[in-house]
Short mmCIF file of C-alpha atoms in Angstrom, two decimals:
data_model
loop_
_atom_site.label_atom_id
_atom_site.label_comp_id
_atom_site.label_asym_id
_atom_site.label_seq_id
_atom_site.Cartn_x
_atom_site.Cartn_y
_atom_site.Cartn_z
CA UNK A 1 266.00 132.29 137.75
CA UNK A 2 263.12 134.10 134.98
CA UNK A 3 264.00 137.58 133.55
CA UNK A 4 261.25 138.73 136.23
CA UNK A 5 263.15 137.24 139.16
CA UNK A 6 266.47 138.64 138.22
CA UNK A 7 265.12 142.58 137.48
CA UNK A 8 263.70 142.49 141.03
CA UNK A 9 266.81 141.46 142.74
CA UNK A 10 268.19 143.84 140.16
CA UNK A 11 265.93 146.90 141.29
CA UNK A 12 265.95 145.55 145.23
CA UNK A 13 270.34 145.78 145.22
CA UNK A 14 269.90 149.22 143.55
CA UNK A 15 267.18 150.57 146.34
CA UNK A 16 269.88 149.53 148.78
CA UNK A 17 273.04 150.89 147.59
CA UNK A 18 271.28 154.31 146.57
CA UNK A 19 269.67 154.47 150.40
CA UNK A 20 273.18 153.30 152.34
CA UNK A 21 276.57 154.81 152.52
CA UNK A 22 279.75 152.88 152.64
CA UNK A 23 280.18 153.26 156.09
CA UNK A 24 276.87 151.80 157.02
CA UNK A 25 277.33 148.51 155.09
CA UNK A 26 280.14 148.07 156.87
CA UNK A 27 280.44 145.48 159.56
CA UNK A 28 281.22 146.79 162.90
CA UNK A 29 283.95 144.43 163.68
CA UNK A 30 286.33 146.44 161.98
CA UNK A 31 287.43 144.31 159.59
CA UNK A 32 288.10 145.76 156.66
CA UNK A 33 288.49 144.43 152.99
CA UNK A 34 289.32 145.73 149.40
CA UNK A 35 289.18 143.56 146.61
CA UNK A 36 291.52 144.24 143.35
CA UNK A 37 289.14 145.17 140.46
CA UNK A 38 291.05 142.51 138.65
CA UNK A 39 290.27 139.75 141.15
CA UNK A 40 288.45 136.74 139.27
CA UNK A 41 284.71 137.22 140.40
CA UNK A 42 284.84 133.23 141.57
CA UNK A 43 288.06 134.12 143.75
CA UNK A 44 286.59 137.87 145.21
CA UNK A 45 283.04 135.22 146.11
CA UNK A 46 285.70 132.50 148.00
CA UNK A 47 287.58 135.61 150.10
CA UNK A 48 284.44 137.05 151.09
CA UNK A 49 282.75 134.14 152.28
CA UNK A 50 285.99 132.52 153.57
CA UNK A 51 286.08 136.23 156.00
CA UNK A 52 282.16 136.11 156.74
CA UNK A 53 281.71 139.42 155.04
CA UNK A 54 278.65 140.25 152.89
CA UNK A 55 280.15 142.63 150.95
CA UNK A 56 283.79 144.35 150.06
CA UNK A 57 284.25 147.56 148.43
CA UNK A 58 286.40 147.36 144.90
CA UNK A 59 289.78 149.03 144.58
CA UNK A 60 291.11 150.21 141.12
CA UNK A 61 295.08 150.30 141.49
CA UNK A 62 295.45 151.94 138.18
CA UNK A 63 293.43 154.74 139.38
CA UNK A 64 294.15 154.97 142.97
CA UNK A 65 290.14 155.20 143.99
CA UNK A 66 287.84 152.90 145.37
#
């Protein structure tokens, strides 16, 4: 993937999470899944395609916030 490739998937993921809330990238199945901030990134990938979910928001135990 060239530098030029990666800043526009870069700027194109930015554009959508500054447009959409939370609750619209949510699936409306219902299911719902956290991932540990201190989940290996290879492990959070397997869970979320294992579940068929695009996307999971991050959970910070330490702090208590998403």
């Amino acid at each position: 993937m060239s530098a030029v490739d990666l800043e526009m998937s870069r700027h194109r993921i930015s554009v959508l999470l500054s447009t959409c809330t939370a609750y619209e990238l949510l699936p409306e199945s219902g299911k719902v899944i956290a991932l540990d901030v201190n989940l290996p990134v290879k492990q959070a990938f397997h869970i979320l395609y294992e579940q068929g979910i695009p996307l999971a928001p991050l959970w910070d135990f330490g702090k208590g916030q998403f």
